[in-house]
Coordinates of C-alpha atoms in Angstrom, one line a residue:
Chain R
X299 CA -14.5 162.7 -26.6
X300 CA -13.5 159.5 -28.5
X301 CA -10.7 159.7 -26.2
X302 CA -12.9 159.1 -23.3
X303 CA -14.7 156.9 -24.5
X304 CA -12.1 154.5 -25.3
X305 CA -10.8 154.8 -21.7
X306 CA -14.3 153.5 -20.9
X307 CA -13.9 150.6 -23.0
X308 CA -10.8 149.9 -22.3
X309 CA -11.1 149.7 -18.7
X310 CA -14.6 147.7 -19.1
X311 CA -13.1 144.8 -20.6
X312 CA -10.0 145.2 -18.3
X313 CA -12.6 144.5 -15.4
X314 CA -14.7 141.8 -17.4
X315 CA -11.5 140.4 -18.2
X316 CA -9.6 140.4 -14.8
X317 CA -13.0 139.6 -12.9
X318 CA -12.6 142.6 -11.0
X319 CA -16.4 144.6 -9.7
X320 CA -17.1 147.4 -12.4
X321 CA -18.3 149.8 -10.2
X322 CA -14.7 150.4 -8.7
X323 CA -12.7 150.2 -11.9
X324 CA -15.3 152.4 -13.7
X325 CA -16.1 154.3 -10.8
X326 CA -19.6 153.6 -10.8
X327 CA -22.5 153.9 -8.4
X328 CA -23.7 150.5 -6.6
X329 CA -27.5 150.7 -6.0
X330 CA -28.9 147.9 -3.7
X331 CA -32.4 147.2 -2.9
X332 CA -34.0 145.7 -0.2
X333 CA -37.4 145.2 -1.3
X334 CA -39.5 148.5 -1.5
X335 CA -37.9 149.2 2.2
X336 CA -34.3 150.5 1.8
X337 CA -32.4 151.6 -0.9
X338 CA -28.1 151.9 -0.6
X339 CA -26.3 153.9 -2.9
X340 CA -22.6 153.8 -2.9
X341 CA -20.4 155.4 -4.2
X342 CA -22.2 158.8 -4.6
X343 CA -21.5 162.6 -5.1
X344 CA -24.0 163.7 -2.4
X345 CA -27.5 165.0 -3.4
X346 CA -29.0 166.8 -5.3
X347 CA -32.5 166.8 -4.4
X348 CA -33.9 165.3 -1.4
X349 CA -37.9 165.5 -0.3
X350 CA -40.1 163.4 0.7
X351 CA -41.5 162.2 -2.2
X352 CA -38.4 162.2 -4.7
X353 CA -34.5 162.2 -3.7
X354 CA -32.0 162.3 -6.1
X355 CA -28.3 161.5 -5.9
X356 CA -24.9 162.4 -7.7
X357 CA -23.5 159.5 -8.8
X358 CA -20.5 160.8 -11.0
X359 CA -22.0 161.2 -14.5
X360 CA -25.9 161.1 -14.4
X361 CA -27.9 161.2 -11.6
X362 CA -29.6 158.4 -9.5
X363 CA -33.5 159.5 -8.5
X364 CA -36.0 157.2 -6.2
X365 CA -39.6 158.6 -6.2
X366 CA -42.0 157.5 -3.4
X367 CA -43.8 158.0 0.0
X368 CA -42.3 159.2 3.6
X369 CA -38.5 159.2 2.5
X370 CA -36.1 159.2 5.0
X371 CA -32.3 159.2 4.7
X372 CA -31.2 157.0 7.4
X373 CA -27.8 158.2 7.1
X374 CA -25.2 159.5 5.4
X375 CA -21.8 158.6 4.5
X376 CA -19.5 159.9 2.6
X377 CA -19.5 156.9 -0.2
X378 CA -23.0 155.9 1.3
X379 CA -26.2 156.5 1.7
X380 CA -29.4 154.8 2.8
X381 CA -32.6 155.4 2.3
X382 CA -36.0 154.3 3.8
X383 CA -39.4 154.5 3.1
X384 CA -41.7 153.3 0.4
X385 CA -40.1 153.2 -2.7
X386 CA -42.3 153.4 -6.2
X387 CA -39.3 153.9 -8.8
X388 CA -35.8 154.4 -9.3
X389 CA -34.7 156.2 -12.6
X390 CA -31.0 156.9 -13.6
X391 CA -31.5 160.7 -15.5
X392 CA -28.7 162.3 -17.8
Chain X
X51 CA -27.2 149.1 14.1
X52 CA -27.8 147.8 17.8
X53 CA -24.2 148.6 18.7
X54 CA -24.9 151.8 16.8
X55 CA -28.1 152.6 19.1
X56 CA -26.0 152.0 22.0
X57 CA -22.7 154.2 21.2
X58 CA -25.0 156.9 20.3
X59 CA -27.0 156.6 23.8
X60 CA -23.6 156.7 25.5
X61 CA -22.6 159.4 23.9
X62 CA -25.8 161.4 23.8
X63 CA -27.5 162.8 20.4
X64 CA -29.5 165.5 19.9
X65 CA -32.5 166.1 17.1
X66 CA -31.9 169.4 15.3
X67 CA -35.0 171.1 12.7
X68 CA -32.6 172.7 10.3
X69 CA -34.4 175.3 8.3
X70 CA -32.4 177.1 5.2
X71 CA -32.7 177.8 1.5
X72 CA -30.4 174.6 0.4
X73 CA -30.3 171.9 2.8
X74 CA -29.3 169.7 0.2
X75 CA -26.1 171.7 0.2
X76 CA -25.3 171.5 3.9
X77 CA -26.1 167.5 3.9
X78 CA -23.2 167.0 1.1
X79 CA -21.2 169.4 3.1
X80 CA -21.9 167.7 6.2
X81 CA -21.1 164.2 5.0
X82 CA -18.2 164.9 3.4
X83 CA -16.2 166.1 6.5
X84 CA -17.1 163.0 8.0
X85 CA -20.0 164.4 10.2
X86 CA -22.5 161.4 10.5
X87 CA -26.0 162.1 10.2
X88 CA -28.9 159.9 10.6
X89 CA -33.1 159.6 10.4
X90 CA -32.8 162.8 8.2
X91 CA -36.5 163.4 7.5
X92 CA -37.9 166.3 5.2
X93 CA -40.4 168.2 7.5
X94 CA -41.8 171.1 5.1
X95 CA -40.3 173.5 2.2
X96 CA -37.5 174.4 3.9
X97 CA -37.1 172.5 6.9
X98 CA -35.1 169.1 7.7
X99 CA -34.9 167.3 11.0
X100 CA -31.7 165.2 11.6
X101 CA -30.1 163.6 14.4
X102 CA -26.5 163.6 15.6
X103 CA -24.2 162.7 17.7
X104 CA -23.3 165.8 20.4
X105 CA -19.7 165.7 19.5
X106 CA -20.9 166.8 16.0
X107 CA -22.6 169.7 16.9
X108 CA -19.7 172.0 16.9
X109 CA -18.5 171.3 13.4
X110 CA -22.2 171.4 12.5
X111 CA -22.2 175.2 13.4
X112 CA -19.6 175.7 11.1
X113 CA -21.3 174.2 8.1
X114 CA -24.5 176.1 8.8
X115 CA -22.7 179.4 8.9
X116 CA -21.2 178.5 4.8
X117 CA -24.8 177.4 4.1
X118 CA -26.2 179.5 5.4
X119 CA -28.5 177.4 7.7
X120 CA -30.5 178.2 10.9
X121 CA -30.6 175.5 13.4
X122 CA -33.1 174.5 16.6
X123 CA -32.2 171.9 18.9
X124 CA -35.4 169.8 19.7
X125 CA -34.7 166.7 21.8
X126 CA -32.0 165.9 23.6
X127 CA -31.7 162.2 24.5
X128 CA -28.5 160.3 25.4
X129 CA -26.6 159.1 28.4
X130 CA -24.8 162.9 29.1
X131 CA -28.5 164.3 29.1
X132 CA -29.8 162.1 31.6
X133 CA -26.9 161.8 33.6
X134 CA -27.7 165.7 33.8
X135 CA -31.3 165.9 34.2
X136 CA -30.5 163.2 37.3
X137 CA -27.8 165.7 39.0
X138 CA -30.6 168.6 39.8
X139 CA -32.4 165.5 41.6
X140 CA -30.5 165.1 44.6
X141 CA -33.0 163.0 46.0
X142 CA -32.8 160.4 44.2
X143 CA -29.3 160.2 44.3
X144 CA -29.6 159.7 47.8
X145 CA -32.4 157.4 48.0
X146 CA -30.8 155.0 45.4
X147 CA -27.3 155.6 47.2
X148 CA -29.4 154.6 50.3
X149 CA -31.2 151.8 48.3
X150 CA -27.9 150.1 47.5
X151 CA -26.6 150.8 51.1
X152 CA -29.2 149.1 52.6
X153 CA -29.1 146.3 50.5
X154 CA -25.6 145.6 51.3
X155 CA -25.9 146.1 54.8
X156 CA -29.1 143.8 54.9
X157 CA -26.6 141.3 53.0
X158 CA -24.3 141.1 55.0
X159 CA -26.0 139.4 57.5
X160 CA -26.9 135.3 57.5
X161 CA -30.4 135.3 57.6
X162 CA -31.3 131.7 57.1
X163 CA -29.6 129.0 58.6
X164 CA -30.3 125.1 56.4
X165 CA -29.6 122.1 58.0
X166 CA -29.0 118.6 56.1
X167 CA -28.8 115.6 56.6
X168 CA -29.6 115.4 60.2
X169 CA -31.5 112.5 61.0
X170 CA -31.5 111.8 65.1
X171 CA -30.1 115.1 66.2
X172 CA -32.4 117.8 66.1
X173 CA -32.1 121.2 64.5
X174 CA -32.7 123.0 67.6
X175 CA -29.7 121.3 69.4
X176 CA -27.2 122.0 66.3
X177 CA -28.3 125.7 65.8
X178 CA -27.4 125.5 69.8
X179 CA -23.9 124.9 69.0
X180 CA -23.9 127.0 66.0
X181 CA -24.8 130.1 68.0
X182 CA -22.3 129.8 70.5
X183 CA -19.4 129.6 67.5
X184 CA -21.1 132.9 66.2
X185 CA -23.3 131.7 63.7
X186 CA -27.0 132.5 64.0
X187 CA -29.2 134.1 62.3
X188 CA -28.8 137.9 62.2
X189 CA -25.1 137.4 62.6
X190 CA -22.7 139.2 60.4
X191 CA -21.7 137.2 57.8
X192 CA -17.8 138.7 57.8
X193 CA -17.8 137.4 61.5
X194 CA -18.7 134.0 61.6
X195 CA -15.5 131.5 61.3
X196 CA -16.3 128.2 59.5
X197 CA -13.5 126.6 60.5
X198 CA -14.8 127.3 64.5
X199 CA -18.1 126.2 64.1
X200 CA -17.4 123.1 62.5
X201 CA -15.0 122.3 64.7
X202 CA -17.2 123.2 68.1
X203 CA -20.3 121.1 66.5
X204 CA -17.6 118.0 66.0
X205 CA -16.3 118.4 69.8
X206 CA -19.6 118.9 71.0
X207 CA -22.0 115.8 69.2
X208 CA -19.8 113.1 68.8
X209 CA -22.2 111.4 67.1
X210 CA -21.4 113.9 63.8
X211 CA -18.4 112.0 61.3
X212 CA -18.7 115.3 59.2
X213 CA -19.6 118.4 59.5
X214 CA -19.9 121.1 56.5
X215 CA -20.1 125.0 57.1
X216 CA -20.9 126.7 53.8
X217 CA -22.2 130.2 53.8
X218 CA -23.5 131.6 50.7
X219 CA -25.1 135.0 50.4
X220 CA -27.3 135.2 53.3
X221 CA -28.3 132.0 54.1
X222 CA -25.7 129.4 56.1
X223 CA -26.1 125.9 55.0
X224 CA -24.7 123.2 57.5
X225 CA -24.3 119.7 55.9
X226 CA -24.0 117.2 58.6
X227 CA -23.5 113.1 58.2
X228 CA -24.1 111.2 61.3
X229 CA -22.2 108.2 61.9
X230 CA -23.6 105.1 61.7
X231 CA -23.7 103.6 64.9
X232 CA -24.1 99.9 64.6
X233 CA -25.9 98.5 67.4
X234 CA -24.4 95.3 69.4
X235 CA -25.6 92.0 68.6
X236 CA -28.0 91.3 71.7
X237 CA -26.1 88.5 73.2
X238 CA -27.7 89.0 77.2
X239 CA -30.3 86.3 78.0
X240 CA -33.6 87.2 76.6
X241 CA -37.3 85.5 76.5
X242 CA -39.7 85.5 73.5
X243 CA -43.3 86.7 74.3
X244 CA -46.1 87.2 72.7
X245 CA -46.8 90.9 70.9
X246 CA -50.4 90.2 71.1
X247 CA -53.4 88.2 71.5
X248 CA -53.8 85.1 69.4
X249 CA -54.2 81.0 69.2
X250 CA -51.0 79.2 68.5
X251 CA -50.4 77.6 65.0
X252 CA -46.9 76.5 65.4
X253 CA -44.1 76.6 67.4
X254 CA -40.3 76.4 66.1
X255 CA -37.9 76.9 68.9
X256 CA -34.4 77.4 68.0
X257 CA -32.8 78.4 71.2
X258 CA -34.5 78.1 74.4
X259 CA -37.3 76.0 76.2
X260 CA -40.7 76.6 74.9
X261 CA -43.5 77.4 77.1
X262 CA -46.5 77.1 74.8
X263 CA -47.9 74.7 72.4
X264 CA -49.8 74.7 69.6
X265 CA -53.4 75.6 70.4
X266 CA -52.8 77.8 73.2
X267 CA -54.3 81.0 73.2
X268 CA -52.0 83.8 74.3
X269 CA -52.4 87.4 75.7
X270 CA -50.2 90.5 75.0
X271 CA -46.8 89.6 77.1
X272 CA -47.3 86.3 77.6
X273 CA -43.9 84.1 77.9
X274 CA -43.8 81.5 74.8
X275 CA -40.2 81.0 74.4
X276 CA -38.0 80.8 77.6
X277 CA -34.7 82.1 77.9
X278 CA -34.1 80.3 81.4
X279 CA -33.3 76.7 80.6
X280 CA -33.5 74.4 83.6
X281 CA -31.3 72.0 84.6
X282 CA -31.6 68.8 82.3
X283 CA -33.5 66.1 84.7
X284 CA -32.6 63.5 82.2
X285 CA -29.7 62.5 84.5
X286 CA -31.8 61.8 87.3
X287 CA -34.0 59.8 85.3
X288 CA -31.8 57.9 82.8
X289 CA -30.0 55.6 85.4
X290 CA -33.3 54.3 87.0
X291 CA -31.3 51.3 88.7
X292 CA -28.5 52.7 90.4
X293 CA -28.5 54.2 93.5
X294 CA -31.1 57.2 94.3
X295 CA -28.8 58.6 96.5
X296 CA -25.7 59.6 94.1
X297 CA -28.7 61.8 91.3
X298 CA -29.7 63.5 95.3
X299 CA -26.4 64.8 95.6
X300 CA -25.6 65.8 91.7
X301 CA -29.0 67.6 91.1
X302 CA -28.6 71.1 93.1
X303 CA -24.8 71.0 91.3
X304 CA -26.9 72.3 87.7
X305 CA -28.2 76.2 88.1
X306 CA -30.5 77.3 85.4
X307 CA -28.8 78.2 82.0
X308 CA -29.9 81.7 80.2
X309 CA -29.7 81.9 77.2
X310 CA -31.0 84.2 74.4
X311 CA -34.1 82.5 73.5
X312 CA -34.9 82.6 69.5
X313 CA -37.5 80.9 67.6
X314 CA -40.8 81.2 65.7
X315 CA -44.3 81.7 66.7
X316 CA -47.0 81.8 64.4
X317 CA -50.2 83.0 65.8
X318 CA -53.7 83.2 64.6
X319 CA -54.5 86.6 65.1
X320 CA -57.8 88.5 64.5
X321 CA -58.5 92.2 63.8
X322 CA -61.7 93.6 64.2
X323 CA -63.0 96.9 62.4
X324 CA -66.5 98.2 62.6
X325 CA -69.0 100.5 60.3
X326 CA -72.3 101.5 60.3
X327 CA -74.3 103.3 57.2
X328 CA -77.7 105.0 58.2
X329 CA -80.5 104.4 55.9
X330 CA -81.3 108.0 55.7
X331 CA -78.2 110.0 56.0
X332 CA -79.2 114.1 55.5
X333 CA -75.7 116.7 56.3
X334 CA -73.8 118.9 54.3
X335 CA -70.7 118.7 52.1
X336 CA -69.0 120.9 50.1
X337 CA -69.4 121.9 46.0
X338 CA -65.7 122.2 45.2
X339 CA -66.9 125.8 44.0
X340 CA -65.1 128.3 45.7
X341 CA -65.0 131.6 45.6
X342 CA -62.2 133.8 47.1
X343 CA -61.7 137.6 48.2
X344 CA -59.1 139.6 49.6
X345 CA -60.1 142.6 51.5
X346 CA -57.4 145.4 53.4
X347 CA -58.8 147.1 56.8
X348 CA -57.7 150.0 57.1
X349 CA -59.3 151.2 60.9
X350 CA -63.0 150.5 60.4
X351 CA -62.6 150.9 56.9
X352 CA -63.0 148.1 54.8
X353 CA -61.6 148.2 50.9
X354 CA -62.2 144.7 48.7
X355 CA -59.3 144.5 46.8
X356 CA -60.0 141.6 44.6
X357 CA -63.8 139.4 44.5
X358 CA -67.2 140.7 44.3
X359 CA -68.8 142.3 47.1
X360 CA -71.5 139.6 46.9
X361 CA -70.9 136.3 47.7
X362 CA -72.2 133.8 45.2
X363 CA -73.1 131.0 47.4
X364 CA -76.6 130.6 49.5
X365 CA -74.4 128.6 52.0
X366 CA -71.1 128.4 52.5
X367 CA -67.9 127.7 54.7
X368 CA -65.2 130.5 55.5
X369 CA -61.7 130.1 55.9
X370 CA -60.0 132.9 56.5
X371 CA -56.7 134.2 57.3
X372 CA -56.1 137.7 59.0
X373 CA -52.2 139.1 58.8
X374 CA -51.6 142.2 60.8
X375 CA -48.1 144.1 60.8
X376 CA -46.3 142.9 63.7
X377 CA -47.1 144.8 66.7
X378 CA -43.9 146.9 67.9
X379 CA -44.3 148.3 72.2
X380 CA -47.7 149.2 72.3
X381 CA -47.3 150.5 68.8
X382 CA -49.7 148.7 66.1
X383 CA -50.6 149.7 62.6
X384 CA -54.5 149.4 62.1
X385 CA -54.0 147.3 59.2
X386 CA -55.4 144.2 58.3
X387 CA -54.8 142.0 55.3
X388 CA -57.8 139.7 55.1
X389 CA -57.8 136.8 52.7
X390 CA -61.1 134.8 52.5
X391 CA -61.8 131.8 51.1
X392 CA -65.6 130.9 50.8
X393 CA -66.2 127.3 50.1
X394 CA -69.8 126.6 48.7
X395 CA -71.7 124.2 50.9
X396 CA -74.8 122.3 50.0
X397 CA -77.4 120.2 51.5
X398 CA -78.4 116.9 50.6
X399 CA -80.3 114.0 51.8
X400 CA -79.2 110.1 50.9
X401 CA -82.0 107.0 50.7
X402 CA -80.3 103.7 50.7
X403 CA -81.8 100.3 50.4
X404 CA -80.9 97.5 53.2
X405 CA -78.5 96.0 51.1
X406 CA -76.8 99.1 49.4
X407 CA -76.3 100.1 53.1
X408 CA -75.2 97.2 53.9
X409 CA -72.5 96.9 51.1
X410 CA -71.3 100.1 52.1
X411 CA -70.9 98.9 55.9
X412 CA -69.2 96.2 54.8
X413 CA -67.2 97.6 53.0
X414 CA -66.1 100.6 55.5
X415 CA -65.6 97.5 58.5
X416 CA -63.0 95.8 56.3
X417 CA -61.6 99.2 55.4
X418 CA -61.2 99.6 59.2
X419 CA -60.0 96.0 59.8
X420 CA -57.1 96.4 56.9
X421 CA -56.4 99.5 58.1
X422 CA -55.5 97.8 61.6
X423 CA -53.3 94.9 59.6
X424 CA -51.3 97.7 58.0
X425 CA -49.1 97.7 61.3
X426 CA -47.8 93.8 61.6
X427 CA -44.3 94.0 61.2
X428 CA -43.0 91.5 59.0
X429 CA -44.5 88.7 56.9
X430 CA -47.8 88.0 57.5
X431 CA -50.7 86.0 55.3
X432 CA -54.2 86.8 55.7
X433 CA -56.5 83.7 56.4
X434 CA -59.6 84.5 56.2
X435 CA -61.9 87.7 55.8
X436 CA -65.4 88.1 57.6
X437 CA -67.9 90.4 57.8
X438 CA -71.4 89.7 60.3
X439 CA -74.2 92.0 60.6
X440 CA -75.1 93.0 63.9
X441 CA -78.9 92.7 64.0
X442 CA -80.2 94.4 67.2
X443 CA -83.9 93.1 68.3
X444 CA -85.3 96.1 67.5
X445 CA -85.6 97.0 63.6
X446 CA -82.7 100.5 63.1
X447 CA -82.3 103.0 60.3
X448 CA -78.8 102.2 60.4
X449 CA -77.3 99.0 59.4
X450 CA -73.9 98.1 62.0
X451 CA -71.2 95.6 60.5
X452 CA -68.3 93.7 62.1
X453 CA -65.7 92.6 60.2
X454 CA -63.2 90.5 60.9
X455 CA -59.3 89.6 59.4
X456 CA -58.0 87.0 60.2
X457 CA -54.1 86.6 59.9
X458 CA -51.4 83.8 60.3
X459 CA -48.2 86.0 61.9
X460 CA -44.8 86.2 63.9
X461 CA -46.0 87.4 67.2
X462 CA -42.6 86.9 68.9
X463 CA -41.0 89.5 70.3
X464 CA -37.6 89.5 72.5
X465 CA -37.8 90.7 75.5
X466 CA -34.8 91.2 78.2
X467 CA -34.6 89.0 81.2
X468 CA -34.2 90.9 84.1

């Protein structure tokens, strides 16, 4: 595991140092909000969960969730997704 | 996303209600091959609706078989639908085939014909010539040769410097400029009489003999400047000693001269105008209210199509206009369109004093007289302005004004000797 994590670090301050975006050197997910209207996750695993109340994506190690009313995907890519409706919360569970 | 909208139409998309244990499953499944899926909306438990395009459907099938997925097809919307709901109407193939026949049959006709720029040659003349080039209304557009028509309308009016056949759609416009014909200098003897009735103010004769003089009073026609100049006497009368008999001799060897006579005549000249204003005037004149209605008769049948049934007004004045279908043989559609206009009318009764009646009569006579000054051609000055009351013995409800104008003017006009 220490391992790992010192690839993590590693390749963090390659991208602070390079000024390259995290989220492709580190493989993480890109979460954009629009408001409470739309949310756009990138860079996803597919889901996990998806209702109208709660949906909750893969995002590589944890797990990207958006509570709220009359969720609708408005589509999905494979690296994208968007989501409408009226969002109350996002919350990033391990 | 509008271009989205659009290639989806084109293409056609159907909705699908998916129903199966995991639908999460079959989404991932589904987007990761690539198969595009949008307005995915949880319905119930176990049920999804989706949308997607109809080349997607096939592969679809194959993920819902590993995922073990039921599908339903709910709406199908999309160009390919349509264009397939449309074929089983033949109908309306035809009649829009039909529709767009007709429309470019009724195209290709000229139905309007514009003329410009004619001034002295009339429209009826040129659409004369036009027609027998081929171009007239409910000609065939393909048909008519511009290059002909123009060229028959510059043979035929010689009067025409240019002539412009432009055909657009269906209506023929024909740009035409005239030439200019500058008139001759009159050069042929002429006389100077009088335009109309008037006393003299002054006489200024620049070519020919005068025949009035200041103070005269002239009629319409009457001769005041002479074109005929007779034979100068002054040589019979200069040489008062010598012999009589030599001037006898030389006198008949002078004819008259003519000449164009020119000069200025100024004329007193009066205009007269008349009104009268009754002391008690009763009638009836209109509101300006107005109220309209449009009514269809069909046979004895009468349907109001917009107003009231009621008219509005106690009195009123009707103008109405009646179109029927054109009558064809003896055949005729017993239709009528009937637009109405009702215009309220109202009574009313005027008092005047003498002398508000006789501003107003006054004022109406020298309305009248101005009006009859409008005409003078060229400079004129107005002298003087009268109005008199005509007082008849016996005391009227109406009070009657003359007025006159009186105006300093050329009356000359040039008139041809004969």
């Amino acid at each position: 595991m220490a391992w790992q994590d010192f690839k993590k670090k590693f390749k963090r301050q390659m991208s602070d140092m390079l000024e390259i975006p995290s989220e492709i050197i580190m493989d993480l997910p890109k979460v954009v909000l629009v408001g409470d209207l739309q949310v756009f996750i990138e860079n996803h695993r597919g889901i996990v969960e998806y209702s109208a109340e709660s949906v909750r994506v893969n995002v590589g190690d944890y797990e990207v969730a958006v509570y709220g009313e009359d969720l609708l995907l408005r589509n999905i890519l494979p690296d994208e997704i968007c989501l409408e409706g009226r969002i109350k919360s996002i919350q990033f569970v391990r | 996303m509008f271009l989205f909208r659009l290639l989806s139409f084109i293409f056609g998309y159907v909705n699908i209600l998916i129903r199966g244990e995991s639908l999460e499953k079959f989404l991932n499944m589904a987007a990761s091959r690539g198969i595009f899926l949008w307005d995915i909306k949880r319905i119930g438990q176990n049920e999804i609706l989706v949308k997607t395009r109809l080349s997607a459907v096939k592969p679809l099938r194959h993920i819902g078989r590993n995922s073990k997925t039921r599908f339903n097809f709910k709406g199908r919307e999309g160009l390919p639908f349509m264009i397939h709901r449309i074929r089983k109407r033949k109908s309306v193939i035809f009649g829009a085939m039909f529709f767009l026949f007709g429309l470019y049959v009724l195209s290709s006709f000229i139905w309007f014909i514009d003329i410009k720029g004619n001034h002295d040659l009339s429209r009826e003349d040129i659409l004369r010539i036009t027609g027998e080039a081929g171009l007239k209304v409910g000609s065939v557009k393909f048909r008519v040769d511009q290059d002909r028509v123009e060229k028959l309308i510059r043979e035929r009016m010689p009067e025409v410097s240019y002539v412009g056949v432009d055909i657009n759609g269906t209506r023929a416009t024909i740009e035409i400029a005239e030439k200019i014909i500058i008139k001759k200098k009159e050069s042929q003897p002429s006389n100077v009489v009088a335009r109309k009735a008037g006393l003299i103010k002054e006489v200024l004769v620049l070519v020919g003999d005068p025949a009035v003089k200041e103070g005269d009073t002239v009629v319409p026609g009457q001769l005041l400047i002479s074109g005929v100049i007779p034979p100068p006497e002054t040589l019979n009368q200069d040489p008062p000693g010598i012999s009589g008999g030599e001037t006898a001799r030389r006198a008949p060897a002078y004819p008259p001269t003519c000449v164009r006579a020119r000069g200025v005549v100024r004329a007193r000249v009066w205009y007269e105008g008349y009104g009268e204003v009754p002391l008690q005037e009763e009638g009836s004149r209109e509101t300006g209210s107005l109220f309209s209605r449009v009514r269809i008769k069909i046979g004895d049948k009468e349907i109001i199509l917009s107003g009231a049934q009621n008219i509005p007004f106690n009195n009123y004045r009707i103008e109405s206009s009646i179109k029927r279908p054109p009558v064809w043989r003896n055949l005729s559609i017993p239709v009528e369109f009937i637009s109405e206009e009702y215009h309220e009318v109202e009574k009313y009764r005027i008092q005047r004093s003498r002398s508000e009646a006789l501003e107003l009569a006054r004022k109406k006579s020298l309305e009248l007289a101005r009006s009859n000054t409008k005409n003078i051609e060229g400079e004129y000055h107005v002298l003087d302005e009268k109005t008199t009351e005509v007082s008849p013995k016996n005391p009227e409800n109406i009070v009657r004004v003359r007025a006159y104008i009186e105006t300093l003017e050329d009356i000359g006009l040039e008139k041809p000797l004969k």
